[in-house]
Coordinates of C-alpha atoms in Angstrom, one line a residue:
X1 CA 65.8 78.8 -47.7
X2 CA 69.1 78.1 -46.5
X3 CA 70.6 80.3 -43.7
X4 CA 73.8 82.2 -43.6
X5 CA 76.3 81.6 -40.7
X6 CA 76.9 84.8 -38.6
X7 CA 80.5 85.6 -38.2
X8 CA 80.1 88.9 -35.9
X9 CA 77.9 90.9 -34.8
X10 CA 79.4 93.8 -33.0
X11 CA 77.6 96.9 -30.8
X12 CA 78.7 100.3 -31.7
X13 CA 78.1 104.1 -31.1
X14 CA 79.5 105.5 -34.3
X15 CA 75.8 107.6 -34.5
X16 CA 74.0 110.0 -33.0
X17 CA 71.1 107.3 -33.5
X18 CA 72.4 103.9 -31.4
X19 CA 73.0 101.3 -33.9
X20 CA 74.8 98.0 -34.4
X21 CA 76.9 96.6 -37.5
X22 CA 76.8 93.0 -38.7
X23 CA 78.9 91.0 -41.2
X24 CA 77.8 87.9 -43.0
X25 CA 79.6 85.7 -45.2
X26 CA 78.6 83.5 -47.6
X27 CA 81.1 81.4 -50.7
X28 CA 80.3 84.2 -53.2
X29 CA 79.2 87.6 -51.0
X30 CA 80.7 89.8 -47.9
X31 CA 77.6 91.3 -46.5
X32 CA 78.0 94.0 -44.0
X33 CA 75.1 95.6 -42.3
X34 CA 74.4 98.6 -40.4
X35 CA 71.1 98.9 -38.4
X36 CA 69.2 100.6 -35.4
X37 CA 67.8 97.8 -33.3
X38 CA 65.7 99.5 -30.9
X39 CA 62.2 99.1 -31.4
X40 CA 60.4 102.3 -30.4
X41 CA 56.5 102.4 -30.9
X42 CA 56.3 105.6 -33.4
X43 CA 59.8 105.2 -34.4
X44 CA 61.3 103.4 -38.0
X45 CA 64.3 100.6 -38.2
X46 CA 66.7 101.5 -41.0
X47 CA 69.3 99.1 -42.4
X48 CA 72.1 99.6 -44.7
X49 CA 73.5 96.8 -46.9
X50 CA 76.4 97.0 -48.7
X51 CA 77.1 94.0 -50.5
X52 CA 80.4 93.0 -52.7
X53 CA 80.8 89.8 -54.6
X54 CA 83.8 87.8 -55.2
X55 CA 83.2 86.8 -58.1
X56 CA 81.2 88.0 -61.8
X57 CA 78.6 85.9 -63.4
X58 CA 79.6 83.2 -65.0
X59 CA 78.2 83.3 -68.3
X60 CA 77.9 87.2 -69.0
X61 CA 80.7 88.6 -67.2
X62 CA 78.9 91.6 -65.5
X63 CA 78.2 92.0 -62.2
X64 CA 74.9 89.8 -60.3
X65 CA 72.0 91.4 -59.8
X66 CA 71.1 91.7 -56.0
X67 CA 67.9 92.5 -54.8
X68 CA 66.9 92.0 -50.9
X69 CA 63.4 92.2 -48.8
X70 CA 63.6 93.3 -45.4
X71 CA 60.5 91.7 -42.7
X72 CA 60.2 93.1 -39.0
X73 CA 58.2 89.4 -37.2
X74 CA 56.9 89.0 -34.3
X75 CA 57.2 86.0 -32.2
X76 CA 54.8 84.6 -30.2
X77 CA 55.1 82.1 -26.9
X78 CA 54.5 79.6 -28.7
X79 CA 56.8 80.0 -31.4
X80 CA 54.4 81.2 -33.9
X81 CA 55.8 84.2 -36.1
X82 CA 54.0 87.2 -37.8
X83 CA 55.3 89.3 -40.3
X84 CA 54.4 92.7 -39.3
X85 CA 55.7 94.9 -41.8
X86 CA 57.6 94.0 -45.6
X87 CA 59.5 96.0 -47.5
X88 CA 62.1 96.0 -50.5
X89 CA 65.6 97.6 -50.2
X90 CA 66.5 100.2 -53.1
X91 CA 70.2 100.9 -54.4
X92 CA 72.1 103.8 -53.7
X93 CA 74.4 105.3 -56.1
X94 CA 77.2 103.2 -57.0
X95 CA 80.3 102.8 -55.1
X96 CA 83.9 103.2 -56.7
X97 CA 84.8 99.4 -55.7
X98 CA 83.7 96.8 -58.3
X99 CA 81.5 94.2 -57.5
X100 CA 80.2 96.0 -54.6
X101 CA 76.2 97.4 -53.5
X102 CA 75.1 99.8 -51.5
X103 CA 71.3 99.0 -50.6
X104 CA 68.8 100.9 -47.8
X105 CA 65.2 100.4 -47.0
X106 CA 63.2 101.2 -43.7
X107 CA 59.8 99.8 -41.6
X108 CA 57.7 102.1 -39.7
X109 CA 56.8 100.9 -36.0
X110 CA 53.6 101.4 -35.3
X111 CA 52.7 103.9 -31.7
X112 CA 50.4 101.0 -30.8
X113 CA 53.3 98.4 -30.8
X114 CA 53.4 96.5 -27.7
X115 CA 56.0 94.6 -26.0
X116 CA 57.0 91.3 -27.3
X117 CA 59.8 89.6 -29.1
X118 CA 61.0 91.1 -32.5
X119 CA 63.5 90.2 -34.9
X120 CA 64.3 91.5 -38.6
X121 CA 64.8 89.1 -41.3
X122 CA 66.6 89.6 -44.5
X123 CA 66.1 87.7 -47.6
X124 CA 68.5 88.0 -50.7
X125 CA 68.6 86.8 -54.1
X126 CA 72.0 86.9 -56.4
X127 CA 70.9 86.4 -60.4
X128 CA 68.9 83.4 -60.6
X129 CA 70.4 81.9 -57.1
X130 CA 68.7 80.2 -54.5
X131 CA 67.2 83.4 -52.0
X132 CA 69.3 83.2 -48.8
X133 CA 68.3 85.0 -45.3
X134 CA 69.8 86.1 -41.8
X135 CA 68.2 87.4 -39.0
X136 CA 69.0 90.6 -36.8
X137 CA 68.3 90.8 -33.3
X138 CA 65.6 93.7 -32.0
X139 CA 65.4 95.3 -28.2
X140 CA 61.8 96.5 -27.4
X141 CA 61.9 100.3 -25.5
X142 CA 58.6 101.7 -24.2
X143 CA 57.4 104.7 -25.0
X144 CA 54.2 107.0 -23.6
X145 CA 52.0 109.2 -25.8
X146 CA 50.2 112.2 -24.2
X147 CA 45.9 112.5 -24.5
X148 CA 44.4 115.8 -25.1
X149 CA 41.1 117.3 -25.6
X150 CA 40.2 119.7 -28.5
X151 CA 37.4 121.6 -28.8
X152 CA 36.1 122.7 -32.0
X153 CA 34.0 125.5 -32.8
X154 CA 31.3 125.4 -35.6
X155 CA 33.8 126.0 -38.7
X156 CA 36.3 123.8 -37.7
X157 CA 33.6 120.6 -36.5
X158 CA 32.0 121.2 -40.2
X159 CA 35.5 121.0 -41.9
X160 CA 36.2 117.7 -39.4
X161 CA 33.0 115.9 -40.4
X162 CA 33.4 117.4 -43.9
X163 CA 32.0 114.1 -46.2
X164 CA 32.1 115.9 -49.4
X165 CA 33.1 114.5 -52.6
X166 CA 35.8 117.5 -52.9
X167 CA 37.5 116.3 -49.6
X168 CA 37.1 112.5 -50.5
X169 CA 39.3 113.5 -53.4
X170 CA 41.8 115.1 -51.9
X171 CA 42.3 112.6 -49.3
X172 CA 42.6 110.2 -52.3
X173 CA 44.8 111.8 -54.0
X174 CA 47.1 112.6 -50.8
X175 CA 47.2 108.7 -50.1
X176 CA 48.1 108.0 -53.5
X177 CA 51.0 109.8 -53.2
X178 CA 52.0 108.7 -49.4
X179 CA 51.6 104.8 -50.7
X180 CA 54.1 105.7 -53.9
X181 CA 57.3 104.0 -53.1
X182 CA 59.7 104.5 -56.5
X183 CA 63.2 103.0 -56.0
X184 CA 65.0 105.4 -58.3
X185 CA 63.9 108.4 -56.3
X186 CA 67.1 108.4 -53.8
X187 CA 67.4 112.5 -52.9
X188 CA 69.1 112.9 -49.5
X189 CA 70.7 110.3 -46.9
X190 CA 71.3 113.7 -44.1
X191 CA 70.0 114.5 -40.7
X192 CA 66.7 116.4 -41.2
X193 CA 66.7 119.4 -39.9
X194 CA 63.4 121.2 -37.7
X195 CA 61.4 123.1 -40.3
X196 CA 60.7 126.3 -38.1
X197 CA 63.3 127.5 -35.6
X198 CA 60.7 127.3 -32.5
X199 CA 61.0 124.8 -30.3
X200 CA 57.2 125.7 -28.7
X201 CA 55.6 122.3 -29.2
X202 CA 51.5 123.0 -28.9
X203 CA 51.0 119.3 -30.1
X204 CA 53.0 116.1 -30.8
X205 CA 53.3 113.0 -32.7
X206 CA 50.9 110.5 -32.0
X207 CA 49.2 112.3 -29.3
X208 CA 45.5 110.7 -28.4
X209 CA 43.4 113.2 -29.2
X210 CA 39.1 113.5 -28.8
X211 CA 37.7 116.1 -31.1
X212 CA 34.6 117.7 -29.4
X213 CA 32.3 119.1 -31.9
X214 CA 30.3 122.0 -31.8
X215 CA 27.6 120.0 -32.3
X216 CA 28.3 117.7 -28.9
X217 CA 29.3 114.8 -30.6
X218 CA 33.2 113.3 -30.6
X219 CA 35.7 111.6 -32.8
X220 CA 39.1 110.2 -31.4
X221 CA 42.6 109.7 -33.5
X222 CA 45.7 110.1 -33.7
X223 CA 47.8 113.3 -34.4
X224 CA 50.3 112.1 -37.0
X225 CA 53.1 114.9 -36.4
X226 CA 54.1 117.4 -34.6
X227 CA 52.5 121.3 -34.4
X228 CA 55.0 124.2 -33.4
X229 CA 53.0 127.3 -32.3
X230 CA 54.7 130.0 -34.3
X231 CA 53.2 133.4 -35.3
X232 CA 51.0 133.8 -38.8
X233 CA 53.7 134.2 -41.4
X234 CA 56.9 132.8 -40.2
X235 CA 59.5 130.7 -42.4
X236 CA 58.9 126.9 -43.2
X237 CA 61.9 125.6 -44.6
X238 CA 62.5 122.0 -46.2
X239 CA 63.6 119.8 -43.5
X240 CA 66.1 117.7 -46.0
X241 CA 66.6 117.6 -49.9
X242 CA 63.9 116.7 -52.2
X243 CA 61.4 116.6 -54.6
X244 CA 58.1 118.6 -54.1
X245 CA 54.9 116.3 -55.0
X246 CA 52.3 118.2 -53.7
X247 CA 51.5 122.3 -53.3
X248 CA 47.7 123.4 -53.0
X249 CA 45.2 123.7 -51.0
X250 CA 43.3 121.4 -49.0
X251 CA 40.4 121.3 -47.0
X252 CA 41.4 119.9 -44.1
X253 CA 45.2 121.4 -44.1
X254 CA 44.7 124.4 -45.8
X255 CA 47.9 125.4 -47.6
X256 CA 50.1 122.3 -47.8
X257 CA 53.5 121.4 -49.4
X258 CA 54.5 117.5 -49.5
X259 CA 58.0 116.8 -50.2
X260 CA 59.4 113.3 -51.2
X261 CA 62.9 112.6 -50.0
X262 CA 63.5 108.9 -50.4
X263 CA 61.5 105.9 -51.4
X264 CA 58.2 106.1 -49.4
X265 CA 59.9 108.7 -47.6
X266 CA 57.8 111.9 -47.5
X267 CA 57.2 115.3 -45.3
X268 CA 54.7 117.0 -45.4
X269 CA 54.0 120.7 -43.7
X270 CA 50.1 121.9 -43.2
X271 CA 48.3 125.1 -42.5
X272 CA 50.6 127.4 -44.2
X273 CA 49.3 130.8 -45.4
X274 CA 51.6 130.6 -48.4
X275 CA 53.4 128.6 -50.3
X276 CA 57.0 128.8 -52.2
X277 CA 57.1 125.6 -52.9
X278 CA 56.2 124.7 -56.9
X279 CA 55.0 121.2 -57.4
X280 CA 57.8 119.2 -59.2
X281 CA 60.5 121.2 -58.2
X282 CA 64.1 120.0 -56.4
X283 CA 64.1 121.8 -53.1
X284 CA 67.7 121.9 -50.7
X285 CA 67.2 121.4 -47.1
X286 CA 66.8 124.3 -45.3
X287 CA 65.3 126.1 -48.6
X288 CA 61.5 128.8 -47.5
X289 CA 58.5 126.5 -49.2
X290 CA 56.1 129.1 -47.7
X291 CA 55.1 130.4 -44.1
X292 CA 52.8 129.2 -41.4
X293 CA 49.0 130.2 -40.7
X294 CA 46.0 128.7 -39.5
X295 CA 44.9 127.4 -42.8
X296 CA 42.4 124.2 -42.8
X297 CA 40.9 123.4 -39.6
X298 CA 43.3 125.2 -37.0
X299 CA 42.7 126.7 -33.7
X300 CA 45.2 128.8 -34.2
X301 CA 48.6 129.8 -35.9
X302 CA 51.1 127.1 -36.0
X303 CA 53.1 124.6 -38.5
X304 CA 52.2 121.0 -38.7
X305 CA 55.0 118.9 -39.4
X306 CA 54.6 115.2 -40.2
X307 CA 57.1 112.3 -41.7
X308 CA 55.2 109.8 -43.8
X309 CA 57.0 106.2 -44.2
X310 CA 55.5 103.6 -46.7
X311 CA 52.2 105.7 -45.7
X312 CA 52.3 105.2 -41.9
X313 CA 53.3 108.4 -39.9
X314 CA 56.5 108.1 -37.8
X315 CA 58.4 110.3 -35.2
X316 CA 59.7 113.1 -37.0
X317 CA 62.8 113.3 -34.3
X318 CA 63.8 110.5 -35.7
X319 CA 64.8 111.3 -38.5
X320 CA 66.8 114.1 -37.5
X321 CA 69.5 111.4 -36.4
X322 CA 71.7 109.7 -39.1
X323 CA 69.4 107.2 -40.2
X324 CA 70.6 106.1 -43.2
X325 CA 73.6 105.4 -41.4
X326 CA 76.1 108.0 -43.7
X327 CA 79.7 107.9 -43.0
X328 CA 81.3 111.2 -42.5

């Protein structure tokens, strides 16, 4: 694969979220490329393409087909790379100039990440051309996750070490969905917004947790969101436009609504004690899609509020920064 020559690469603050803007050039294609380059265990990277062409094809006289992969790699010491997460940029809706694409895709960062040396690398096709690639640079930042403790009594340890095929299913059927990525299903490019008004965190994202069973035995895993302690019956409102994909009842989450908002790009809100929210319906951000309980195994009233990325669960504050990078 041939690389492209780098003709600026310029720091900017133009975000709430810090990014940084790149332009490539090549004999056919301006490429400019906006992208957060701070990788933060629990976090995602998001990067914008858009992409215009100097010229149409040749024989059909329409514009080329562009289609891009996006790799996060890990270099070793000894110069040894590692992809550690692939993924395929989608198109946005078309822009008014001719010849030109807008394209987005992001990577979840695992909360084990460690430090290292990271880079992003881009690969592009045009029609039936040779793929070209560039590289973006990457800064490691640390992060800490807290450990807790939770104590279960005998209803909530039997709904933990549930093994029924009832439960099996649903997990299925949840993962299914989380592991959908469909490039046409483009519903909102804003700042999310908190889905409750609290700010009373009883829980956060990727805490370490150890389940103690009634029973005396232990489990330990991650929490994937984070859990506002708000009273039985209080608001839950869409944290961003979308399409709902999941309303029932579950086991393990009790009343739960799962919204898709982009490709790969879900929320989902547990333990509610009722739901609004109809399963195929558009929902506006801000819009009730039920109220918060203790549904499912809960110690208590509260919402649960998790972002799912190409399945992995990432920092929910993040995404209530302009990720995709929209210009006001």
């Amino acid at each position: 694969m041939k690389k492209l020559f780098t003709t600026a690469l310029i720091l900017f603050w133009a975000f709430n979220l810090t990014a940084k803007t790149a332009v490539f050039h090549t004999e056919n294609l301006n490429i400019n490329v906006n992208y957060n380059d701070e990788l933060v265990p629990g976090d995602a990277i998001f990067v914008r393409l858009n992409i215009s062409s100097n010229k149409m094809h040749k024989k059909t006289k329409v514009e080329p087909e562009k289609k891009a992969v996006l790799q996060l790699i890990s270099e070793k010491s000894d110069h040894e790379q590692k992809i550690i997460e692939n993924t395929v940029f989608y198109n946005l809706a078309k822009t008014k100039k001719q010849n030109n694409s807008d394209m987005l895709t992001g990577l979840p960062l695992s909360s084990w990440l460690t430090d290292g040396t990271y880079f992003l690398k881009i690969i592009f096709t045009v029609s039936d051309e040779q793929p070209k690639e560039f590289t973006l640079p990457l800064t490691y930042v640390a992060r800490e996750f807290d450990t807790e403790i939770i104590e279960l009594n005998e209803q909530n340890t039997a709904i933990k070490t549930d093994a029924s095929p009832e439960r099996a299913a649903q997990i299925e059927k949840l993962n299914n969905i989380l592991f959908t990525t469909m490039p046409s299903d483009v519903y909102n490019l804003k700042k999310f917004i908190c889905p409750t008004t609290s700010n009373k965190y009883t829980a956060h994202f990727a805490d370490r947790r150890t389940y103690a069973y009634s029973n005396g035995k232990s489990s330990t895993t991650l929490h994937y969101g984070n859990d506002y302690g708000i009273p039985e019956g209080s608001e839950v409102r869409a944290c961003a436009d979308g399409k709902v994909v999941l309303a029932e009842f579950r086991i393990s989450t009790g009343f739960s609504v799962v919204i898709e908002h982009l490709p790969g790009l879900y929320s989902l809100y547990y333990h509610l004690s009722t739901i609004k929210a109809v399963e195929g319906d558009m929902v506006k951000q801000g819009e009730i899609i039920g109220k918060s309980g203790s549904t499912g195994l809960a110690t208590g009233p509260h919402l649960h509020w998790e972002i799912r990325l190409n399945g992995a669960a990432v920092h929910p504050e993040f995404f209530m920064n302009n990720f995709a990078f929209e210009q006001n």
